[in-house]
């Protein structure tokens, strides 16, 4: 949700900032801008649209300077236009600010400053911060970095900001409270960004700024000066190494990141299991949970909080953990959980599932659980992310950077980790016979190969996508473990193709949605062989009886179901509990191909952002 980049050093800042913004475009892409500083004073260029539009706009403009900040926006306050694009300037145009997050008290601050003669050029909350820094600097007569700190003490809300000042042309100031910020330390240069992806090609040494901290970054200084926003007390930075490989940030011959990430899944699922599952003995080791595992194994209930695709992985976690380990699981939308005054008992176990580890609602839900005395655990993909750091224990999914906004490989990696947790708990709790656990461990180990086979449905999915691309509405039906798969399939289709799609439990069809079935309505039925297969056949018949079109995902060899459907895609046979891994693959492929056929911006669908750091 908005990407921030900043640079201070000896090189020209502009190309580095633009390169960084391209990497962060997944976070928002309705406008982009840069502010460049140095000898020639502050220059701000910003434009509605994508980073490419900004580049066209600045052609022939003076983009020199060895310090600068940049932004790619996902609008919260104010429509996405040139005026509301970041960076924003202070009243005297001496300070430029980029911001990711929401300033909750911006109206009060704005009215107060307006009464003292400030005029504002945008509708954004961010511009208020730029003005406030100038206000504090003039009133208190303090240097620019201290003015930023004092101004932020007056700000209520969530933010990551980067600011530069014409009066202090070698200094970049960044701060975070609730939104991520990473500082890359190079040779005589620093590159800051909302995540490590723009930094990785320049340096592997990074500092993940802690919540409530700010950094004063001076060209030539050996390290950034890190201090608490509250009291200004400095502390030494914890320097870490970036873990992921640069190749993971390239499309590597695929047309889109979404396509690449779908096809990467045999590898990413294997990576999620690596060193954790021993299929010969059935043993599961989850190092990140080991300190708390004894307590967790005695849990009476586990609560899972998540949003979007991660929420659907959570529902699969519920099926897996209840069925395999016999522990009661509740899954909640993080956005609801945080506001519905949930009953949280001291010692409860609350898992947050989040690809980015930054989703504001999920983070807030986990904080609420912690305050109530629960053990907060994380299942995250991004190493060092806020949720990973704010939970007492957890498991990384190790899917590698996911760039496509619509989540694919992160989902299957989350389900892998949940399967591992279910197996680990089951062994400890002796909820299933040893031989059955061993069989399930072997079956889980076979998932990457089965997913590779499921990816061979590519051409069949491409053909089916032609049909679906003509439709206005599609239902996705599933039952048992295939119900969350249907939900995820519908979400994927609407995210990337903008076709209206709804996931529904097949058994609920007759309680309302069936009223919509006629010859213009199509239903994608996730119908592989499971214990509820007969029931799904019943649902297919009900749709057909009302002349609806049926597209079915079936198990290889199940000619009966395939014959009932207008079109079908056959996936490999696997134990029922792990069917979701293979059943979701054609649904991801279908959504991808529909989006391509309709000419959609597959990796950056309209109105979405990969990391939703606002409520
Ligand atoms: C956004 C993304 C979704 C994602 C959801 C939760 O809505 O567009 O793809 O599933 O956030 O994100 P998280 O990073 O917490 O898994």
Coordinates of C-alpha atoms and ligand atoms in Angstrom, one line a residue:
X1 CA 0.0 0.0 0.0
X2 CA 2.1 2.8 -1.4
X3 CA 5.8 2.3 -2.0
X4 CA 8.5 4.6 -0.7
X5 CA 12.1 4.9 -2.0
X6 CA 14.8 7.3 -0.9
X7 CA 18.5 7.7 -1.8
X8 CA 21.4 9.6 -0.4
X9 CA 25.0 9.1 -1.7
X10 CA 27.4 9.9 -4.4
X11 CA 25.5 8.6 -7.4
X12 CA 22.6 10.3 -9.3
X13 CA 19.6 9.6 -7.2
X14 CA 16.9 9.7 -10.0
X15 CA 17.6 6.4 -11.9
X16 CA 18.0 4.5 -8.6
X17 CA 14.7 5.9 -7.2
X18 CA 12.9 5.1 -10.5
X19 CA 14.3 1.5 -10.5
X20 CA 13.2 1.2 -6.9
X21 CA 9.7 2.4 -7.6
X22 CA 9.3 -0.1 -10.4
X23 CA 10.1 -2.9 -7.9
X24 CA 7.5 -1.4 -5.5
X25 CA 4.7 -0.8 -8.0
X26 CA 2.9 -3.9 -6.6
X27 CA 2.2 -1.8 -3.5
X28 CA 0.1 0.8 -5.4
X29 CA 0.2 2.3 -8.9
X30 CA -2.3 5.1 -9.3
X31 CA 0.3 7.8 -9.3
X32 CA 4.0 8.2 -8.8
X33 CA 6.5 11.0 -8.1
X34 CA 10.0 12.0 -7.1
X35 CA 11.6 14.8 -5.2
X36 CA 15.3 15.5 -5.9
X37 CA 17.5 17.7 -3.7
X38 CA 21.1 18.9 -3.7
X39 CA 22.8 22.0 -5.0
X40 CA 20.0 22.9 -7.3
X41 CA 17.4 23.0 -4.6
X42 CA 14.3 20.8 -4.3
X43 CA 12.5 19.7 -7.5
X44 CA 9.3 17.7 -7.4
X45 CA 7.9 15.8 -10.4
X46 CA 4.7 13.8 -9.9
X47 CA 2.1 12.4 -12.1
X48 CA -1.1 10.4 -12.1
X49 CA -0.6 6.9 -13.5
X50 CA 2.2 4.4 -13.3
X51 CA 6.0 4.9 -13.0
X52 CA 6.2 4.7 -16.8
X53 CA 4.0 7.8 -17.0
X54 CA 6.2 9.6 -14.6
X55 CA 9.3 8.7 -16.7
X56 CA 7.6 10.2 -19.8
X57 CA 6.6 13.3 -17.9
X58 CA 10.2 14.0 -16.6
X59 CA 11.8 13.6 -20.0
X60 CA 13.9 16.8 -20.7
X61 CA 13.5 17.9 -17.1
X62 CA 16.4 18.4 -14.7
X63 CA 16.6 15.2 -12.7
X64 CA 20.1 15.7 -11.3
X65 CA 20.9 15.4 -7.7
X66 CA 22.5 12.9 -5.3
X67 CA 19.6 12.9 -2.8
X68 CA 16.0 12.2 -3.4
X69 CA 12.7 10.4 -2.4
X70 CA 10.1 8.7 -4.5
X71 CA 6.6 7.3 -4.2
X72 CA 4.2 5.0 -5.9
X73 CA 0.7 5.5 -4.6
X74 CA -2.5 3.6 -3.7
X75 CA -4.9 6.4 -2.9
X76 CA -6.5 6.7 0.5
X77 CA -7.1 10.4 0.9
X78 CA -8.0 12.3 -2.3
X79 CA -8.5 11.0 -5.8
X80 CA -5.5 9.7 -7.7
X81 CA -4.5 12.8 -9.7
X82 CA -1.4 14.9 -10.2
X83 CA -2.2 17.1 -7.2
X84 CA -2.6 14.3 -4.7
X85 CA 0.4 12.4 -5.9
X86 CA 3.4 12.3 -3.6
X87 CA 5.9 13.9 -2.8
X88 CA 4.2 16.7 -1.0
X89 CA 5.9 20.0 -0.1
X90 CA 5.8 22.2 3.0
X91 CA 4.2 25.6 2.8
X92 CA 7.6 27.3 1.9
X93 CA 8.4 24.4 -0.4
X94 CA 11.6 23.7 1.5
X95 CA 10.7 20.2 2.8
X96 CA 9.4 17.2 0.7
X97 CA 7.7 14.2 2.2
X98 CA 6.5 10.8 0.9
X99 CA 4.3 8.7 3.1
X100 CA 2.7 5.3 3.3
X101 CA -0.1 4.9 5.8
X102 CA -2.9 7.1 7.2
X103 CA -2.6 10.2 9.4
X104 CA -5.7 9.9 11.5
X105 CA -5.6 13.4 13.0
X106 CA -4.7 15.2 9.8
X107 CA -8.0 17.3 9.7
X108 CA -7.3 18.8 13.2
X109 CA -3.7 19.6 12.3
X110 CA -4.8 21.0 8.9
X111 CA -7.4 23.3 10.3
X112 CA -5.0 24.6 12.9
X113 CA -2.4 25.4 10.4
X114 CA -4.9 26.9 8.0
X115 CA -5.9 29.3 10.7
X116 CA -2.3 30.3 10.9
X117 CA -2.0 31.1 7.2
X118 CA -1.0 27.7 5.6
X119 CA -2.5 26.9 2.3
X120 CA -2.7 23.3 1.1
X121 CA -2.5 22.2 -2.5
X122 CA -3.8 18.6 -2.1
X123 CA -6.5 16.7 -0.3
X124 CA -4.0 14.3 1.2
X125 CA -3.1 13.7 4.8
X126 CA 0.6 13.6 3.8
X127 CA 0.8 17.2 2.9
X128 CA -0.1 18.1 6.4
X129 CA 3.0 16.3 7.7
X130 CA 5.2 18.3 5.4
X131 CA 3.7 21.5 6.6
X132 CA 3.9 20.4 10.2
X133 CA 7.6 19.7 10.0
X134 CA 8.2 23.2 8.6
X135 CA 5.9 24.7 11.3
X136 CA 7.8 22.9 14.1
X137 CA 11.2 23.8 12.6
X138 CA 10.3 27.5 12.5
X139 CA 8.7 27.6 15.9
X140 CA 11.3 25.6 17.8
X141 CA 14.3 26.7 15.8
X142 CA 15.6 23.1 15.6
X143 CA 17.4 21.4 12.8
X144 CA 15.5 19.5 10.1
X145 CA 15.8 16.0 11.6
X146 CA 14.7 17.1 15.1
X147 CA 11.8 19.0 13.5
X148 CA 10.7 15.7 11.8
X149 CA 10.8 13.9 15.2
X150 CA 8.9 16.6 17.0
X151 CA 6.3 16.9 14.2
X152 CA 5.8 13.1 14.3
X153 CA 5.1 13.2 18.0
X154 CA 2.0 15.2 17.2
X155 CA 0.9 12.8 14.5
X156 CA -1.7 10.0 15.2
X157 CA -1.9 7.2 12.8
X158 CA 0.2 4.7 10.8
X159 CA 3.1 5.8 8.7
X160 CA 6.3 5.2 7.0
X161 CA 7.7 8.4 5.8
X162 CA 10.8 9.7 4.1
X163 CA 11.7 13.4 4.0
X164 CA 14.3 15.7 2.6
X165 CA 15.0 19.4 3.1
X166 CA 16.5 22.1 1.0
X167 CA 18.2 23.5 4.1
X168 CA 20.0 20.2 4.9
X169 CA 20.8 18.8 1.5
X170 CA 22.9 15.8 2.6
X171 CA 20.3 14.4 5.0
X172 CA 17.5 11.9 4.4
X173 CA 15.2 11.3 7.3
X174 CA 12.9 8.3 7.5
X175 CA 10.5 7.1 10.2
X176 CA 8.0 4.3 10.8
X177 CA 5.0 3.5 12.9
X178 CA 2.9 0.8 11.6
X179 CA 4.2 0.7 8.0
X180 CA 7.4 -1.0 6.9
X181 CA 10.7 0.6 6.1
X182 CA 14.1 -0.9 5.3
X183 CA 17.4 1.0 5.1
X184 CA 20.1 -0.5 2.7
X185 CA 23.7 0.4 3.6
X186 CA 26.0 0.6 0.6
X187 CA 29.5 2.0 0.0
X188 CA 29.1 5.7 0.9
X189 CA 25.4 5.5 0.0
X190 CA 22.1 4.6 1.4
X191 CA 18.9 3.4 -0.3
X192 CA 15.7 3.2 1.7
X193 CA 12.5 1.5 0.7
X194 CA 9.2 0.0 1.8
X195 CA 10.7 -3.5 1.4
X196 CA 14.1 -4.9 0.6
X197 CA 13.4 -5.6 -3.2
X198 CA 14.7 -2.3 -4.5
X199 CA 17.7 -2.5 -2.3
X200 CA 18.9 -6.1 -3.1
X201 CA 20.6 -5.2 -6.3
X202 CA 22.7 -2.5 -4.7
X203 CA 23.6 -4.0 -1.3
X204 CA 22.8 -7.0 0.9
X205 CA 23.3 -5.1 4.2
X206 CA 20.0 -3.8 5.6
X207 CA 18.5 -2.4 8.8
X208 CA 14.7 -3.1 9.2
X209 CA 13.6 0.0 11.0
X210 CA 11.6 -0.9 14.2
X211 CA 8.2 0.5 14.8
X212 CA 8.4 3.9 16.6
X213 CA 11.9 4.5 15.4
X214 CA 13.3 7.0 12.9
X215 CA 16.7 7.3 11.2
X216 CA 18.8 10.3 10.2
X217 CA 20.8 9.2 7.2
X218 CA 23.7 11.4 6.2
X219 CA 25.8 11.0 3.1
X220 CA 29.3 9.9 4.1
X221 CA 28.3 8.7 7.6
X222 CA 29.3 5.1 8.3
X223 CA 25.8 4.1 9.7
X224 CA 22.4 5.7 9.9
X225 CA 21.6 7.3 13.2
X226 CA 18.6 5.4 14.7
X227 CA 16.5 6.9 17.5
X228 CA 13.1 6.5 19.1
X229 CA 10.6 9.1 17.8
X230 CA 9.2 9.5 21.3
X231 CA 12.3 10.6 23.2
X232 CA 15.0 11.0 20.6
X233 CA 17.3 8.5 22.3
X234 CA 19.7 6.9 19.8
X235 CA 20.5 3.2 19.7
X236 CA 22.8 1.2 17.5
X237 CA 21.3 -0.3 14.3
X238 CA 20.9 -4.0 14.0
X239 CA 22.4 -4.7 10.5
X240 CA 21.1 -7.8 8.7
X241 CA 21.7 -9.6 5.4
X242 CA 18.9 -9.8 2.7
X243 CA 18.0 -13.4 2.3
X244 CA 16.3 -13.8 -1.0
X245 CA 18.0 -14.1 -4.4
X246 CA 17.9 -11.4 -7.1
X247 CA 16.6 -13.8 -9.7
X248 CA 13.4 -14.1 -7.7
X249 CA 12.6 -10.5 -8.7
X250 CA 12.7 -11.2 -12.5
X251 CA 10.1 -12.7 -14.7
X252 CA 12.6 -15.2 -16.1
X253 CA 11.0 -15.7 -19.5
X254 CA 7.4 -15.7 -18.3
X255 CA 5.0 -13.0 -19.6
X256 CA 3.8 -12.0 -16.1
X257 CA 4.9 -12.5 -12.5
X258 CA 1.6 -14.2 -11.8
X259 CA 2.3 -16.8 -14.5
X260 CA 5.8 -17.3 -13.2
X261 CA 4.6 -17.6 -9.6
X262 CA 1.9 -20.2 -10.6
X263 CA 4.5 -22.3 -12.3
X264 CA 7.0 -22.0 -9.5
X265 CA 4.8 -23.8 -7.1
X266 CA 6.3 -27.3 -7.2
X267 CA 9.5 -25.7 -6.1
X268 CA 8.0 -23.2 -3.6
X269 CA 6.0 -26.0 -1.9
X270 CA 9.1 -28.1 -1.7
X271 CA 11.0 -25.1 -0.2
X272 CA 8.2 -24.7 2.5
X273 CA 8.7 -28.3 3.5
X274 CA 12.5 -28.3 3.2
X275 CA 14.2 -29.5 6.4
X276 CA 10.9 -29.7 8.1
X277 CA 9.3 -32.9 6.9
X278 CA 10.9 -36.3 7.0
X279 CA 8.7 -38.5 4.8
X280 CA 10.6 -41.6 5.8
X281 CA 9.8 -41.3 9.5
X282 CA 6.9 -38.9 9.3
X283 CA 8.7 -36.5 11.7
X284 CA 8.0 -32.8 11.4
X285 CA 10.3 -30.1 12.8
X286 CA 9.2 -26.6 13.0
X287 CA 12.1 -24.7 14.5
X288 CA 10.2 -21.4 14.7
X289 CA 7.6 -23.0 17.0
X290 CA 9.8 -25.2 19.1
X291 CA 9.9 -23.0 22.2
X292 CA 6.2 -23.0 22.4
X293 CA 5.3 -26.4 20.8
X294 CA 4.7 -28.3 24.1
X295 CA 2.1 -25.7 25.1
X296 CA 0.6 -25.5 21.6
X297 CA 0.2 -29.3 21.6
X298 CA -2.1 -29.0 24.7
X299 CA -4.2 -26.2 23.2
X300 CA -7.9 -26.6 23.4
X301 CA -8.5 -24.3 20.6
X302 CA -6.5 -22.4 18.0
X303 CA -7.7 -19.1 16.4
X304 CA -6.5 -18.1 13.0
X305 CA -6.8 -14.5 11.8
X306 CA -6.0 -13.4 8.3
X307 CA -7.3 -11.5 5.2
X308 CA -7.9 -12.2 1.6
X309 CA -6.2 -15.3 0.2
X310 CA -4.5 -15.9 3.5
X311 CA -7.9 -16.2 5.1
X312 CA -8.9 -18.9 2.7
X313 CA -5.6 -20.7 3.5
X314 CA -6.7 -20.3 7.2
X315 CA -10.0 -22.1 6.5
X316 CA -8.0 -25.0 5.0
X317 CA -5.9 -24.9 8.1
X318 CA -9.1 -25.4 10.1
X319 CA -10.0 -28.5 8.1
X320 CA -6.4 -29.9 8.3
X321 CA -5.7 -29.2 12.0
X322 CA -9.2 -30.4 13.1
X323 CA -9.1 -33.5 11.0
X324 CA -5.5 -34.6 11.5
X325 CA -4.7 -33.2 15.0
X326 CA -8.1 -33.1 16.6
X327 CA -7.7 -29.5 17.8
X328 CA -10.6 -27.1 17.6
X329 CA -9.8 -24.2 15.2
X330 CA -11.6 -21.0 14.6
X331 CA -10.8 -18.8 11.6
X332 CA -11.7 -15.1 11.6
X333 CA -11.3 -12.2 9.2
X334 CA -8.8 -10.1 10.9
X335 CA -10.8 -7.0 10.1
X336 CA -13.8 -8.3 12.0
X337 CA -11.9 -10.0 14.8
X338 CA -10.3 -6.7 15.8
X339 CA -13.6 -4.9 16.2
X340 CA -16.0 -7.6 17.4
X341 CA -14.8 -7.7 21.0
X342 CA -13.8 -11.4 20.7
X343 CA -13.5 -13.6 23.6
X344 CA -9.8 -14.1 24.0
X345 CA -8.6 -16.1 27.0
X346 CA -5.2 -15.8 28.5
X347 CA -3.1 -18.6 27.1
X348 CA -5.1 -18.9 23.8
X349 CA -3.2 -19.5 20.7
X350 CA -3.7 -17.0 17.9
X351 CA -2.0 -17.5 14.5
X352 CA -1.8 -14.7 12.0
X353 CA -1.4 -15.8 8.4
X354 CA 0.0 -13.1 6.1
X355 CA 2.1 -13.3 3.0
X356 CA 3.4 -9.7 3.4
X357 CA 3.4 -9.7 7.2
X358 CA 2.3 -6.1 7.0
X359 CA -1.5 -6.3 6.5
X360 CA -2.9 -3.6 8.9
X361 CA -5.9 -5.5 10.0
X362 CA -4.0 -8.8 10.7
X363 CA -1.4 -6.9 12.6
X364 CA -4.0 -5.1 14.7
X365 CA -5.8 -8.4 15.4
X366 CA -2.6 -10.0 16.6
X367 CA -1.8 -7.0 18.8
X368 CA -5.3 -7.3 20.3
X369 CA -4.7 -11.0 21.0
X370 CA -1.4 -10.3 22.7
X371 CA -2.9 -7.6 24.9
X372 CA -5.5 -10.1 26.1
X373 CA -2.7 -12.5 27.0
X374 CA -2.8 -14.9 24.1
X375 CA 0.2 -16.5 22.5
X376 CA 0.6 -14.8 19.1
X377 CA 2.1 -16.8 16.3
X378 CA 2.8 -15.8 12.7
X379 CA 2.8 -17.6 9.4
X380 CA 4.5 -15.1 7.1
X381 CA 6.3 -15.1 3.8
X382 CA 8.3 -11.9 4.2
X383 CA 11.2 -12.3 6.5
X384 CA 11.6 -9.6 9.1
X385 CA 8.0 -8.2 8.4
X386 CA 6.0 -6.6 11.1
X387 CA 3.9 -9.6 11.9
X388 CA 6.9 -11.8 12.0
X389 CA 8.6 -9.5 14.5
X390 CA 5.6 -8.8 16.6
X391 CA 4.7 -12.5 17.2
X392 CA 6.4 -14.6 19.8
X393 CA 7.0 -17.5 17.4
X394 CA 6.0 -18.6 14.0
X395 CA 6.9 -20.3 10.7
X396 CA 8.1 -18.7 7.5
X397 CA 6.5 -20.0 4.4
X398 CA 9.7 -19.5 2.3
X399 CA 7.9 -19.0 -1.0
X400 CA 10.3 -16.3 -2.1
X401 CA 9.2 -12.8 -3.1
X402 CA 5.7 -12.8 -4.6
X403 CA 5.3 -9.9 -6.9
X404 CA 2.0 -10.5 -8.7
X405 CA -0.7 -8.7 -6.7
X406 CA -3.0 -11.7 -6.8
X407 CA -1.5 -14.3 -4.5
X408 CA -0.7 -17.8 -5.8
X409 CA 2.4 -19.4 -4.6
X410 CA 2.1 -17.8 -1.2
X411 CA -1.3 -19.5 -0.8
X412 CA 0.0 -23.0 -1.5
X413 CA 3.1 -22.3 0.8
X414 CA 0.7 -21.3 3.6
X415 CA -1.3 -24.4 3.2
X416 CA 1.9 -26.4 3.2
X417 CA 2.9 -24.9 6.6
X418 CA -0.6 -25.5 8.0
X419 CA -0.3 -29.1 6.8
X420 CA 3.0 -29.4 8.6
X421 CA 1.6 -27.9 11.8
X422 CA -1.3 -30.3 11.6
X423 CA 1.0 -33.3 11.2
X424 CA 3.4 -32.1 14.0
X425 CA 0.5 -31.6 16.4
X426 CA -1.0 -35.0 15.5
X427 CA 2.2 -36.8 16.2
X428 CA 2.5 -35.2 19.6
X429 CA -1.1 -35.6 20.5
X430 CA -1.3 -39.1 19.1
X431 CA -4.6 -38.2 17.4
X432 CA -4.1 -40.6 14.5
X433 CA -2.3 -44.0 14.4
X434 CA 1.4 -43.8 13.6
X435 CA 0.9 -45.7 10.3
X436 CA -1.7 -43.2 9.2
X437 CA 0.5 -40.3 10.1
X438 CA 3.4 -41.8 8.1
X439 CA 1.1 -42.3 5.1
X440 CA -0.1 -38.6 5.3
X441 CA 3.6 -37.4 5.6
X442 CA 4.5 -39.4 2.4
X443 CA 1.4 -38.0 0.7
X444 CA 2.3 -34.4 1.6
X445 CA 5.8 -35.1 0.4
X446 CA 4.3 -36.0 -3.0
X447 CA 2.4 -32.7 -3.3
X448 CA 5.1 -30.9 -5.4
X449 CA 5.1 -33.6 -8.0
X450 CA 1.3 -33.7 -8.1
X451 CA 1.2 -29.9 -8.5
X452 CA 3.7 -30.2 -11.3
X453 CA 1.4 -32.6 -13.0
X454 CA -1.6 -30.3 -12.3
X455 CA 0.3 -27.5 -14.1
X456 CA 0.1 -29.6 -17.3
X457 CA -3.6 -28.7 -17.4
X458 CA -2.4 -25.4 -18.9
X459 CA -3.9 -25.8 -22.4
X460 CA -7.2 -27.1 -21.0
X461 CA -7.4 -24.1 -18.7
X462 CA -6.5 -21.8 -21.5
X463 CA -9.5 -23.2 -23.6
X464 CA -11.8 -23.0 -20.6
X465 CA -10.7 -19.4 -20.0
X466 CA -12.0 -18.5 -23.5
X467 CA -15.5 -19.4 -22.4
X468 CA -15.2 -17.7 -19.0
X469 CA -13.9 -14.5 -20.5
X470 CA -17.3 -14.1 -22.3
X471 CA -19.2 -14.2 -19.0
X472 CA -20.4 -11.5 -16.6
X473 CA -21.0 -13.7 -13.5
X474 CA -19.5 -17.0 -12.4
X475 CA -20.2 -19.1 -9.4
X476 CA -17.5 -21.3 -7.8
X477 CA -18.8 -24.2 -5.9
X478 CA -17.0 -26.6 -3.6
X479 CA -17.7 -28.8 -0.6
X480 CA -15.5 -30.1 2.2
X481 CA -11.8 -29.3 1.6
X482 CA -12.8 -28.0 -1.8
X483 CA -15.0 -25.2 -0.4
X484 CA -12.1 -22.9 0.5
X485 CA -10.6 -23.8 -2.9
X486 CA -13.8 -22.5 -4.6
X487 CA -13.6 -19.3 -2.5
X488 CA -10.0 -18.8 -3.6
X489 CA -10.8 -19.5 -7.2
X490 CA -13.6 -16.9 -7.2
X491 CA -11.4 -14.3 -5.5
X492 CA -8.6 -14.9 -8.1
X493 CA -11.0 -14.5 -11.0
X494 CA -12.5 -11.2 -9.8
X495 CA -9.1 -9.8 -8.7
X496 CA -7.4 -10.2 -12.1
X497 CA -10.3 -10.3 -14.7
X498 CA -12.8 -8.0 -13.0
X499 CA -15.5 -10.6 -13.8
X500 CA -18.0 -11.0 -11.0
X501 CA -17.3 -14.3 -9.3
X502 CA -18.7 -15.7 -6.0
X503 CA -17.4 -18.7 -4.1
X504 CA -20.1 -20.8 -2.4
X505 CA -20.4 -24.0 -0.4
X506 CA -22.1 -26.3 -2.9
X507 CA -24.6 -27.5 -0.3
X508 CA -25.8 -23.9 0.3
X509 CA -26.6 -23.4 -3.4
X510 CA -30.2 -24.4 -3.0
X511 CA -30.7 -21.8 -0.2
X512 CA -30.7 -18.8 -2.5
X513 CA -28.1 -18.7 -5.2
X514 CA -29.9 -21.3 -7.3
X515 CA -32.4 -18.5 -8.1
X516 CA -29.8 -17.0 -10.4
X517 CA -29.1 -20.1 -12.4
X518 CA -30.3 -19.8 -16.1
X519 CA -28.6 -20.3 -19.4
X520 CA -26.5 -17.2 -18.9
X521 CA -25.0 -18.4 -15.7
X522 CA -21.9 -20.5 -15.4
X523 CA -20.7 -22.5 -12.4
X524 CA -17.2 -23.7 -11.9
X525 CA -17.5 -26.8 -9.7
X526 CA -14.5 -28.0 -7.8
X527 CA -15.4 -31.7 -8.0
X528 CA -12.5 -34.0 -7.5
X529 CA -13.0 -37.3 -5.8
X530 CA -13.5 -36.8 -2.1
X531 CA -15.9 -38.2 0.5
X532 CA -18.6 -35.7 -0.5
X533 CA -18.2 -36.3 -4.3
X534 CA -21.8 -37.7 -4.6
X535 CA -23.1 -34.6 -3.1
X536 CA -21.2 -32.4 -5.5
X537 CA -22.7 -34.5 -8.4
X538 CA -26.1 -33.6 -7.0
X539 CA -25.2 -29.9 -7.2
X540 CA -24.0 -30.2 -10.7
X541 CA -27.3 -31.9 -11.7
X542 CA -29.2 -29.0 -10.0
X543 CA -27.4 -26.5 -12.1
X544 CA -27.8 -28.4 -15.3
X545 CA -31.5 -28.9 -14.7
X546 CA -31.8 -25.1 -14.8
X547 CA -29.7 -24.8 -18.0
X548 CA -26.7 -23.4 -16.2
X549 CA -23.2 -24.1 -17.7
X550 CA -21.0 -26.3 -15.7
X551 CA -17.2 -26.3 -15.8
X552 CA -15.8 -29.0 -13.5
X553 CA -12.4 -29.7 -11.9
X554 CA -12.4 -33.5 -11.8
X555 CA -10.0 -36.2 -10.8
X556 CA -8.1 -37.9 -13.6
X557 CA -10.1 -40.9 -14.7
X558 CA -13.4 -39.7 -13.3
X559 CA -15.2 -39.8 -16.7
X560 CA -18.7 -39.8 -15.1
X561 CA -18.3 -36.2 -13.7
X562 CA -16.4 -35.0 -16.8
X563 CA -19.3 -36.3 -18.9
X564 CA -21.8 -34.3 -16.9
X565 CA -19.9 -31.0 -17.3
X566 CA -19.8 -28.7 -20.4
X567 CA -16.1 -28.6 -20.0
X568 CA -13.7 -30.2 -17.5
X569 CA -10.1 -30.1 -16.4
X570 CA -8.6 -33.3 -14.9
X571 CA -6.2 -33.1 -12.0
X572 CA -4.0 -35.9 -10.5
X573 CA -5.4 -38.1 -7.7
X574 CA -4.1 -37.4 -4.2
X575 CA -5.3 -38.0 -0.6
X576 CA -8.4 -36.0 0.0
X577 CA -6.8 -33.8 2.6
X578 CA -4.3 -32.5 0.1
X579 CA -6.6 -32.2 -2.8
X580 CA -6.7 -28.3 -2.4
X581 CA -3.0 -28.1 -3.5
X582 CA -3.8 -29.6 -6.9
X583 CA -7.4 -28.3 -7.3
X584 CA -6.4 -24.7 -6.9
X585 CA -3.8 -24.9 -9.7
X586 CA -6.3 -24.9 -12.6
X587 CA -8.3 -22.2 -10.9
X588 CA -5.2 -20.0 -10.8
X589 CA -4.4 -20.8 -14.4
X590 CA -8.0 -20.1 -15.6
X591 CA -8.0 -16.6 -13.8
X592 CA -4.6 -15.8 -15.3
X593 CA -5.7 -16.7 -18.9
X594 CA -9.0 -14.9 -18.6
X595 CA -7.1 -11.8 -17.5
X596 CA -4.7 -12.1 -20.4
X597 CA -7.5 -12.6 -22.9
X598 CA -9.3 -9.6 -21.6
X599 CA -6.2 -7.5 -21.8
X600 CA -6.1 -6.8 -18.0
X601 CA -3.0 -5.6 -16.2
X602 CA -2.4 -9.1 -14.7
X603 CA 0.3 -8.2 -12.2
X604 CA -1.2 -4.9 -11.1
X605 CA -5.0 -5.2 -11.2
X606 CA -7.0 -2.0 -10.8
X607 CA -7.7 -0.7 -7.3
X608 CA -5.7 -3.4 -5.6
X609 CA -2.5 -3.4 -3.7
X610 CA -0.4 -6.3 -2.6
X611 CA 0.3 -5.1 0.9
X612 CA -2.7 -3.4 2.5
X613 CA -1.2 -1.4 5.3
X614 CA -4.3 0.7 5.9
X615 CA -7.6 -0.3 7.4
Ligands
LIG1 C1 -4.4 -7.9 -0.3 C2 -3.8 -8.6 -1.5 C3 -4.3 -10.1 -1.4 C4 -3.9 -10.7 -0.1 C5 -4.4 -9.9 1.1 C6 -3.8 -10.3 2.5 O1 -5.8 -7.8 -0.4 O2 -4.2 -8.0 -2.7 O3 -3.6 -10.8 -2.4 O4 -4.4 -12.0 0.0 O5 -4.1 -8.5 1.0 O6 -2.4 -10.1 2.4 P1 -1.4 -10.8 3.3 O7 -0.1 -10.1 2.9 O8 -1.7 -10.4 4.8 O9 -1.4 -12.2 3.1

